[in-house]
Amino acid sequence: MQLCITLLKSRFNYFQNVQNKNICKHTYGEYSERYVDALLSLASVNTDFSMKDGLDKATRYLDEAYSIAHKRYPLLEAQIVNQQSVIAFRNKNYEQAKTLMMQALSLCELAEGKTSNNYEILLSNTIDLYQMFGQYDEAITLGQDFLE
């Protein structure tokens, strides 16, 4: 029963996000930061659906968002790449997930610097990913670089 309620809430959030995406596209334009953010929200909701169909939809939304955000909205670009790393991880493509996570970290550093909360969260997630795969030296190096 709880699973059914959770799925219904997720579907409701998905439809709200689709409506928000359409409103943002028509109100602010398809190259606006708000439209990209709406696409990112849709991708995030679809990533929560562990089924292949949900991940495929999330990938399509992220591809569209990335094509707009690339070199226009650096912080959104970092968030998009981070979400792409989550999808790669869910698809068991761990090397690609690590590569994308490092790219997101680099983009976030360029957009906001190493002292931002977004950077610290991405760094923590990246370190966790390296530790998960027993790559402790890389994890320590990332942590030390941050402290310098």
CSV table of N, CA and C in Angstrom, one decimal:
chain,number,residue,atom,x,y,z
A,1,MET,N,0.8,-1.2,0.0
A,1,MET,CA,0.0,0.0,0.0
A,1,MET,C,0.9,1.3,0.0
A,2,GLN,N,1.9,1.3,0.9
A,2,GLN,CA,2.8,2.4,1.0
A,2,GLN,C,3.5,2.7,-0.4
A,3,LEU,N,3.9,1.6,-1.1
A,3,LEU,CA,4.5,1.7,-2.4
A,3,LEU,C,3.6,2.4,-3.4
A,4,CYS,N,2.3,2.0,-3.4
A,4,CYS,CA,1.3,2.6,-4.3
A,4,CYS,C,1.2,4.1,-4.0
A,5,ILE,N,1.2,4.4,-2.8
A,5,ILE,CA,1.0,5.9,-2.4
A,5,ILE,C,2.2,6.6,-2.9
A,6,THR,N,3.4,6.1,-2.7
A,6,THR,CA,4.7,6.7,-3.1
A,6,THR,C,4.7,6.9,-4.6
A,7,LEU,N,4.3,5.9,-5.3
A,7,LEU,CA,4.3,5.9,-6.8
A,7,LEU,C,3.3,7.0,-7.3
A,8,LEU,N,2.1,7.1,-6.6
A,8,LEU,CA,1.1,8.1,-7.0
A,8,LEU,C,1.6,9.5,-6.8
A,9,LYS,N,2.3,9.7,-5.6
A,9,LYS,CA,2.9,11.0,-5.3
A,9,LYS,C,4.0,11.4,-6.4
A,10,SER,N,4.8,10.4,-6.7
A,10,SER,CA,5.8,10.6,-7.7
A,10,SER,C,5.2,11.0,-9.1
A,11,ARG,N,4.2,10.3,-9.5
A,11,ARG,CA,3.5,10.6,-10.7
A,11,ARG,C,2.9,12.0,-10.7
A,12,PHE,N,2.3,12.3,-9.6
A,12,PHE,CA,1.7,13.6,-9.4
A,12,PHE,C,2.8,14.7,-9.6
A,13,ASN,N,3.9,14.5,-8.9
A,13,ASN,CA,5.0,15.5,-9.0
A,13,ASN,C,5.5,15.6,-10.5
A,14,TYR,N,5.5,14.4,-11.2
A,14,TYR,CA,6.0,14.4,-12.5
A,14,TYR,C,5.0,15.3,-13.4
A,15,PHE,N,3.7,15.1,-13.2
A,15,PHE,CA,2.8,15.9,-14.0
A,15,PHE,C,2.8,17.4,-13.7
A,16,GLN,N,3.1,17.7,-12.4
A,16,GLN,CA,3.2,19.1,-12.0
A,16,GLN,C,4.5,19.7,-12.7
A,17,ASN,N,5.5,18.9,-12.7
A,17,ASN,CA,6.8,19.4,-13.4
A,17,ASN,C,6.6,19.5,-14.9
A,18,VAL,N,5.9,18.6,-15.5
A,18,VAL,CA,5.6,18.8,-17.0
A,18,VAL,C,4.8,20.1,-17.2
A,19,GLN,N,3.8,20.3,-16.4
A,19,GLN,CA,3.1,21.6,-16.5
A,19,GLN,C,4.0,22.8,-16.3
A,20,ASN,N,4.8,22.7,-15.3
A,20,ASN,CA,5.8,23.8,-15.0
A,20,ASN,C,6.7,24.1,-16.2
A,21,LYS,N,7.2,22.9,-16.8
A,21,LYS,CA,8.1,23.1,-17.9
A,21,LYS,C,7.4,23.8,-19.1
A,22,ASN,N,6.2,23.4,-19.4
A,22,ASN,CA,5.5,24.0,-20.5
A,22,ASN,C,5.2,25.5,-20.2
A,23,ILE,N,4.9,25.8,-19.0
A,23,ILE,CA,4.6,27.3,-18.6
A,23,ILE,C,5.9,28.0,-18.7
A,24,CYS,N,7.0,27.5,-18.2
A,24,CYS,CA,8.3,28.2,-18.3
A,24,CYS,C,8.8,28.4,-19.8
A,25,LYS,N,8.5,27.4,-20.6
A,25,LYS,CA,8.9,27.5,-22.0
A,25,LYS,C,8.2,28.6,-22.7
A,26,HIS,N,6.9,28.7,-22.5
A,26,HIS,CA,6.0,29.7,-23.1
A,26,HIS,C,6.2,31.1,-22.5
A,27,THR,N,6.4,31.1,-21.2
A,27,THR,CA,6.5,32.4,-20.5
A,27,THR,C,7.9,33.1,-20.7
A,28,TYR,N,8.9,32.2,-20.5
A,28,TYR,CA,10.3,32.8,-20.5
A,28,TYR,C,11.1,32.4,-21.7
A,29,GLY,N,10.7,31.5,-22.5
A,29,GLY,CA,11.4,31.1,-23.7
A,29,GLY,C,12.2,29.8,-23.4
A,30,GLU,N,12.5,29.1,-24.5
A,30,GLU,CA,13.1,27.8,-24.4
A,30,GLU,C,14.6,27.9,-24.1
A,31,TYR,N,15.2,29.1,-24.1
A,31,TYR,CA,16.6,29.3,-23.7
A,31,TYR,C,16.8,30.0,-22.4
A,32,SER,N,15.7,30.1,-21.7
A,32,SER,CA,15.7,30.7,-20.4
A,32,SER,C,16.3,29.8,-19.3
A,33,GLU,N,16.8,30.4,-18.3
A,33,GLU,CA,17.3,29.6,-17.1
A,33,GLU,C,16.2,28.9,-16.4
A,34,ARG,N,15.0,29.5,-16.3
A,34,ARG,CA,13.9,28.8,-15.7
A,34,ARG,C,13.4,27.6,-16.5
A,35,TYR,N,13.5,27.7,-17.8
A,35,TYR,CA,13.1,26.5,-18.6
A,35,TYR,C,14.1,25.3,-18.3
A,36,VAL,N,15.4,25.7,-18.3
A,36,VAL,CA,16.4,24.7,-18.1
A,36,VAL,C,16.2,24.1,-16.7
A,37,ASP,N,15.9,24.9,-15.7
A,37,ASP,CA,15.7,24.4,-14.3
A,37,ASP,C,14.5,23.5,-14.3
A,38,ALA,N,13.4,23.8,-15.1
A,38,ALA,CA,12.2,22.9,-15.1
A,38,ALA,C,12.6,21.6,-15.8
A,39,LEU,N,13.4,21.6,-16.8
A,39,LEU,CA,13.9,20.3,-17.4
A,39,LEU,C,14.7,19.5,-16.4
A,40,LEU,N,15.5,20.2,-15.6
A,40,LEU,CA,16.3,19.5,-14.6
A,40,LEU,C,15.4,18.8,-13.5
A,41,SER,N,14.3,19.5,-13.2
A,41,SER,CA,13.4,19.0,-12.2
A,41,SER,C,12.7,17.8,-12.8
A,42,LEU,N,12.3,17.8,-14.0
A,42,LEU,CA,11.7,16.6,-14.7
A,42,LEU,C,12.7,15.5,-14.7
A,43,ALA,N,13.9,15.7,-15.0
A,43,ALA,CA,14.9,14.7,-15.0
A,43,ALA,C,15.1,14.0,-13.7
A,44,SER,N,15.1,14.9,-12.7
A,44,SER,CA,15.2,14.4,-11.3
A,44,SER,C,14.1,13.5,-10.9
A,45,VAL,N,12.9,13.9,-11.2
A,45,VAL,CA,11.7,13.1,-10.9
A,45,VAL,C,11.8,11.8,-11.6
A,46,ASN,N,12.2,11.8,-12.9
A,46,ASN,CA,12.2,10.5,-13.7
A,46,ASN,C,13.4,9.6,-13.2
A,47,THR,N,14.4,10.2,-12.7
A,47,THR,CA,15.5,9.4,-12.1
A,47,THR,C,15.1,8.6,-10.9
A,48,ASP,N,14.1,9.2,-10.2
A,48,ASP,CA,13.6,8.5,-9.0
A,48,ASP,C,12.9,7.2,-9.4
A,49,PHE,N,12.3,7.2,-10.6
A,49,PHE,CA,11.7,5.9,-11.1
A,49,PHE,C,12.8,5.0,-11.6
A,50,SER,N,13.1,4.0,-10.8
A,50,SER,CA,14.2,3.1,-11.1
A,50,SER,C,14.0,2.3,-12.4
A,51,MET,N,12.9,2.4,-13.0
A,51,MET,CA,12.6,1.6,-14.2
A,51,MET,C,13.4,2.2,-15.4
A,52,LYS,N,13.7,1.4,-16.3
A,52,LYS,CA,14.4,1.8,-17.5
A,52,LYS,C,13.7,3.0,-18.2
A,53,ASP,N,12.4,3.0,-18.3
A,53,ASP,CA,11.6,4.0,-19.0
A,53,ASP,C,11.9,5.4,-18.3
A,54,GLY,N,11.9,5.4,-17.0
A,54,GLY,CA,12.1,6.6,-16.2
A,54,GLY,C,13.5,7.2,-16.5
A,55,LEU,N,14.5,6.3,-16.5
A,55,LEU,CA,15.9,6.7,-16.7
A,55,LEU,C,16.0,7.2,-18.2
A,56,ASP,N,15.4,6.6,-19.1
A,56,ASP,CA,15.4,7.1,-20.5
A,56,ASP,C,14.8,8.5,-20.6
A,57,LYS,N,13.7,8.7,-20.0
A,57,LYS,CA,13.1,10.0,-20.0
A,57,LYS,C,14.0,11.0,-19.4
A,58,ALA,N,14.5,10.7,-18.2
A,58,ALA,CA,15.4,11.6,-17.6
A,58,ALA,C,16.6,12.0,-18.5
A,59,THR,N,17.2,11.0,-19.2
A,59,THR,CA,18.3,11.2,-20.1
A,59,THR,C,17.9,12.2,-21.2
A,60,ARG,N,16.7,12.0,-21.7
A,60,ARG,CA,16.2,13.0,-22.8
A,60,ARG,C,16.1,14.4,-22.2
A,61,TYR,N,15.5,14.5,-21.0
A,61,TYR,CA,15.3,15.9,-20.4
A,61,TYR,C,16.7,16.5,-20.2
A,62,LEU,N,17.6,15.7,-19.7
A,62,LEU,CA,19.0,16.2,-19.4
A,62,LEU,C,19.7,16.6,-20.6
A,63,ASP,N,19.6,15.8,-21.7
A,63,ASP,CA,20.2,16.2,-23.0
A,63,ASP,C,19.7,17.5,-23.5
A,64,GLU,N,18.4,17.7,-23.4
A,64,GLU,CA,17.8,19.0,-23.8
A,64,GLU,C,18.3,20.1,-23.0
A,65,ALA,N,18.3,19.9,-21.6
A,65,ALA,CA,18.7,20.9,-20.7
A,65,ALA,C,20.2,21.3,-20.9
A,66,TYR,N,21.0,20.2,-21.2
A,66,TYR,CA,22.4,20.5,-21.4
A,66,TYR,C,22.7,21.3,-22.6
A,67,SER,N,21.9,21.0,-23.7
A,67,SER,CA,22.2,21.7,-24.9
A,67,SER,C,21.9,23.2,-24.8
A,68,ILE,N,21.0,23.5,-23.9
A,68,ILE,CA,20.6,24.9,-23.6
A,68,ILE,C,21.6,25.5,-22.6
A,69,ALA,N,21.9,24.8,-21.5
A,69,ALA,CA,22.7,25.4,-20.4
A,69,ALA,C,24.2,25.5,-20.7
A,70,HIS,N,24.7,24.6,-21.6
A,70,HIS,CA,26.1,24.6,-21.9
A,70,HIS,C,26.6,25.9,-22.3
A,71,LYS,N,27.5,26.4,-21.5
A,71,LYS,CA,28.2,27.7,-21.6
A,71,LYS,C,27.3,28.9,-21.4
A,72,ARG,N,26.0,28.7,-21.1
A,72,ARG,CA,25.1,29.8,-20.8
A,72,ARG,C,24.9,29.9,-19.3
A,73,TYR,N,24.7,28.8,-18.6
A,73,TYR,CA,24.3,28.8,-17.2
A,73,TYR,C,25.2,27.8,-16.5
A,74,PRO,N,26.4,28.2,-16.1
A,74,PRO,CA,27.4,27.3,-15.6
A,74,PRO,C,27.0,26.4,-14.4
A,75,LEU,N,26.3,27.0,-13.4
A,75,LEU,CA,25.8,26.2,-12.3
A,75,LEU,C,24.8,25.2,-12.7
A,76,LEU,N,23.8,25.6,-13.5
A,76,LEU,CA,22.9,24.6,-14.0
A,76,LEU,C,23.5,23.5,-14.8
A,77,GLU,N,24.6,23.9,-15.6
A,77,GLU,CA,25.3,22.9,-16.3
A,77,GLU,C,25.9,21.9,-15.4
A,78,ALA,N,26.5,22.3,-14.3
A,78,ALA,CA,27.1,21.4,-13.3
A,78,ALA,C,26.0,20.5,-12.7
A,79,GLN,N,24.9,21.0,-12.4
A,79,GLN,CA,23.8,20.2,-11.8
A,79,GLN,C,23.3,19.2,-12.8
A,80,ILE,N,23.3,19.6,-14.1
A,80,ILE,CA,22.8,18.6,-15.1
A,80,ILE,C,23.8,17.5,-15.2
A,81,VAL,N,25.1,17.8,-15.3
A,81,VAL,CA,26.2,16.8,-15.4
A,81,VAL,C,26.1,15.9,-14.2
A,82,ASN,N,25.9,16.5,-13.0
A,82,ASN,CA,25.8,15.7,-11.8
A,82,ASN,C,24.6,14.7,-11.9
A,83,GLN,N,23.5,15.1,-12.4
A,83,GLN,CA,22.3,14.2,-12.6
A,83,GLN,C,22.6,13.2,-13.6
A,84,GLN,N,23.4,13.5,-14.6
A,84,GLN,CA,23.8,12.5,-15.6
A,84,GLN,C,24.7,11.4,-14.9
A,85,SER,N,25.5,11.8,-14.0
A,85,SER,CA,26.3,10.9,-13.3
A,85,SER,C,25.5,9.9,-12.4
A,86,VAL,N,24.4,10.4,-11.9
A,86,VAL,CA,23.5,9.6,-11.1
A,86,VAL,C,22.9,8.5,-12.0
A,87,ILE,N,22.5,8.9,-13.2
A,87,ILE,CA,21.9,8.0,-14.2
A,87,ILE,C,22.9,6.9,-14.6
A,88,ALA,N,24.1,7.4,-14.9
A,88,ALA,CA,25.2,6.4,-15.2
A,88,ALA,C,25.4,5.4,-14.1
A,89,PHE,N,25.4,5.9,-12.9
A,89,PHE,CA,25.6,5.0,-11.7
A,89,PHE,C,24.4,4.0,-11.6
A,90,ARG,N,23.2,4.5,-11.8
A,90,ARG,CA,22.0,3.6,-11.8
A,90,ARG,C,22.1,2.6,-12.9
A,91,ASN,N,22.7,2.9,-14.0
A,91,ASN,CA,22.8,2.0,-15.1
A,91,ASN,C,24.1,1.1,-15.0
A,92,LYS,N,24.7,1.2,-13.8
A,92,LYS,CA,25.9,0.4,-13.5
A,92,LYS,C,27.1,0.7,-14.4
A,93,ASN,N,27.2,2.0,-14.9
A,93,ASN,CA,28.3,2.4,-15.7
A,93,ASN,C,29.1,3.3,-14.7
A,94,TYR,N,29.9,2.6,-13.9
A,94,TYR,CA,30.5,3.3,-12.8
A,94,TYR,C,31.7,4.2,-13.2
A,95,GLU,N,32.4,3.8,-14.2
A,95,GLU,CA,33.5,4.7,-14.7
A,95,GLU,C,33.0,6.0,-15.3
A,96,GLN,N,31.9,5.9,-16.0
A,96,GLN,CA,31.3,7.1,-16.6
A,96,GLN,C,30.7,7.9,-15.5
A,97,ALA,N,30.2,7.3,-14.5
A,97,ALA,CA,29.6,8.1,-13.3
A,97,ALA,C,30.7,8.9,-12.6
A,98,LYS,N,31.9,8.3,-12.4
A,98,LYS,CA,33.0,9.0,-11.8
A,98,LYS,C,33.5,10.1,-12.7
A,99,THR,N,33.6,9.9,-14.0
A,99,THR,CA,34.0,10.9,-14.9
A,99,THR,C,33.1,12.1,-14.9
A,100,LEU,N,31.8,11.8,-15.0
A,100,LEU,CA,30.8,12.9,-15.0
A,100,LEU,C,30.8,13.6,-13.6
A,101,MET,N,31.0,12.9,-12.5
A,101,MET,CA,31.0,13.6,-11.2
A,101,MET,C,32.2,14.5,-11.1
A,102,MET,N,33.3,14.1,-11.7
A,102,MET,CA,34.5,15.0,-11.7
A,102,MET,C,34.2,16.2,-12.6
A,103,GLN,N,33.6,16.0,-13.7
A,103,GLN,CA,33.2,17.1,-14.6
A,103,GLN,C,32.3,18.1,-13.9
A,104,ALA,N,31.3,17.6,-13.2
A,104,ALA,CA,30.3,18.4,-12.5
A,104,ALA,C,31.0,19.2,-11.4
A,105,LEU,N,32.0,18.6,-10.7
A,105,LEU,CA,32.7,19.3,-9.7
A,105,LEU,C,33.5,20.4,-10.2
A,106,SER,N,34.2,20.2,-11.4
A,106,SER,CA,34.9,21.2,-12.1
A,106,SER,C,34.1,22.4,-12.5
A,107,LEU,N,32.9,22.1,-13.1
A,107,LEU,CA,32.0,23.1,-13.5
A,107,LEU,C,31.5,23.9,-12.4
A,108,CYS,N,31.2,23.3,-11.3
A,108,CYS,CA,30.7,24.0,-10.1
A,108,CYS,C,31.8,24.9,-9.5
A,109,GLU,N,33.0,24.4,-9.5
A,109,GLU,CA,34.1,25.2,-9.0
A,109,GLU,C,34.3,26.5,-9.9
A,110,LEU,N,34.1,26.3,-11.2
A,110,LEU,CA,34.2,27.5,-12.1
A,110,LEU,C,33.1,28.5,-11.9
A,111,ALA,N,31.9,27.9,-11.6
A,111,ALA,CA,30.7,28.8,-11.5
A,111,ALA,C,30.6,29.5,-10.1
A,112,GLU,N,31.0,28.8,-9.1
A,112,GLU,CA,30.8,29.4,-7.7
A,112,GLU,C,32.1,29.3,-6.8
A,113,GLY,N,33.1,28.6,-7.2
A,113,GLY,CA,34.3,28.5,-6.4
A,113,GLY,C,34.2,27.3,-5.4
A,114,LYS,N,35.3,27.1,-4.8
A,114,LYS,CA,35.4,25.9,-3.9
A,114,LYS,C,34.7,26.1,-2.5
A,115,THR,N,34.3,27.3,-2.2
A,115,THR,CA,33.7,27.6,-0.9
A,115,THR,C,32.2,27.6,-0.9
A,116,SER,N,31.6,27.3,-2.1
A,116,SER,CA,30.1,27.2,-2.1
A,116,SER,C,29.6,25.9,-1.5
A,117,ASN,N,28.3,26.0,-1.1
A,117,ASN,CA,27.7,24.8,-0.6
A,117,ASN,C,27.5,23.7,-1.7
A,118,ASN,N,27.2,24.2,-2.9
A,118,ASN,CA,27.0,23.2,-4.0
A,118,ASN,C,28.3,22.5,-4.2
A,119,TYR,N,29.4,23.2,-4.2
A,119,TYR,CA,30.7,22.5,-4.4
A,119,TYR,C,31.0,21.5,-3.3
A,120,GLU,N,30.7,21.9,-2.1
A,120,GLU,CA,31.0,21.0,-1.0
A,120,GLU,C,30.2,19.7,-1.1
A,121,ILE,N,28.9,19.9,-1.5
A,121,ILE,CA,28.0,18.7,-1.6
A,121,ILE,C,28.5,17.8,-2.7
A,122,LEU,N,28.9,18.4,-3.9
A,122,LEU,CA,29.4,17.6,-5.0
A,122,LEU,C,30.7,16.9,-4.6
A,123,LEU,N,31.6,17.6,-3.9
A,123,LEU,CA,32.8,17.0,-3.5
A,123,LEU,C,32.6,15.8,-2.6
A,124,SER,N,31.7,16.0,-1.6
A,124,SER,CA,31.4,14.9,-0.7
A,124,SER,C,30.9,13.7,-1.4
A,125,ASN,N,30.0,13.9,-2.4
A,125,ASN,CA,29.4,12.8,-3.1
A,125,ASN,C,30.5,12.1,-4.0
A,126,THR,N,31.4,12.9,-4.5
A,126,THR,CA,32.5,12.4,-5.3
A,126,THR,C,33.5,11.5,-4.5
A,127,ILE,N,33.8,12.1,-3.3
A,127,ILE,CA,34.6,11.3,-2.4
A,127,ILE,C,34.0,10.0,-2.0
A,128,ASP,N,32.7,10.1,-1.7
A,128,ASP,CA,31.9,8.8,-1.3
A,128,ASP,C,32.0,7.8,-2.5
A,129,LEU,N,31.9,8.3,-3.7
A,129,LEU,CA,31.9,7.4,-4.8
A,129,LEU,C,33.2,6.7,-4.9
A,130,TYR,N,34.3,7.5,-4.8
A,130,TYR,CA,35.7,6.9,-4.8
A,130,TYR,C,35.8,5.9,-3.7
A,131,GLN,N,35.4,6.2,-2.5
A,131,GLN,CA,35.5,5.3,-1.4
A,131,GLN,C,34.7,4.0,-1.6
A,132,MET,N,33.5,4.1,-2.2
A,132,MET,CA,32.7,3.0,-2.5
A,132,MET,C,33.4,1.9,-3.3
A,133,PHE,N,34.3,2.4,-4.2
A,133,PHE,CA,35.0,1.5,-5.1
A,133,PHE,C,36.4,1.2,-4.6
A,134,GLY,N,36.7,1.6,-3.3
A,134,GLY,CA,38.0,1.2,-2.7
A,134,GLY,C,39.1,2.1,-3.2
A,135,GLN,N,38.8,3.2,-3.9
A,135,GLN,CA,39.9,4.1,-4.4
A,135,GLN,C,40.1,5.2,-3.3
A,136,TYR,N,40.7,4.7,-2.2
A,136,TYR,CA,40.9,5.6,-1.1
A,136,TYR,C,41.9,6.7,-1.3
A,137,ASP,N,43.0,6.4,-2.1
A,137,ASP,CA,44.0,7.4,-2.3
A,137,ASP,C,43.4,8.6,-3.1
A,138,GLU,N,42.6,8.3,-4.1
A,138,GLU,CA,41.9,9.3,-4.9
A,138,GLU,C,41.0,10.2,-4.0
A,139,ALA,N,40.3,9.5,-3.1
A,139,ALA,CA,39.3,10.1,-2.2
A,139,ALA,C,40.1,11.1,-1.2
A,140,ILE,N,41.2,10.6,-0.7
A,140,ILE,CA,42.0,11.4,0.2
A,140,ILE,C,42.6,12.6,-0.6
A,141,THR,N,43.1,12.4,-1.8
A,141,THR,CA,43.6,13.5,-2.6
A,141,THR,C,42.6,14.6,-2.8
A,142,LEU,N,41.4,14.2,-3.2
A,142,LEU,CA,40.3,15.2,-3.4
A,142,LEU,C,40.0,16.0,-2.1
A,143,GLY,N,40.0,15.3,-1.0
A,143,GLY,CA,39.7,15.9,0.3
A,143,GLY,C,40.9,16.9,0.7
A,144,GLN,N,42.1,16.5,0.4
A,144,GLN,CA,43.2,17.3,0.7
A,144,GLN,C,43.3,18.6,-0.2
A,145,ASP,N,43.0,18.4,-1.5
A,145,ASP,CA,42.9,19.5,-2.4
A,145,ASP,C,41.9,20.5,-1.9
A,146,PHE,N,40.8,20.1,-1.4
A,146,PHE,CA,39.8,21.0,-0.9
A,146,PHE,C,40.2,21.8,0.3
A,147,LEU,N,41.0,21.1,1.2
A,147,LEU,CA,41.4,21.8,2.4
A,147,LEU,C,42.5,22.8,2.2
A,148,GLU,N,43.2,22.7,1.1
A,148,GLU,CA,44.4,23.6,0.8
A,148,GLU,C,43.9,25.0,0.3
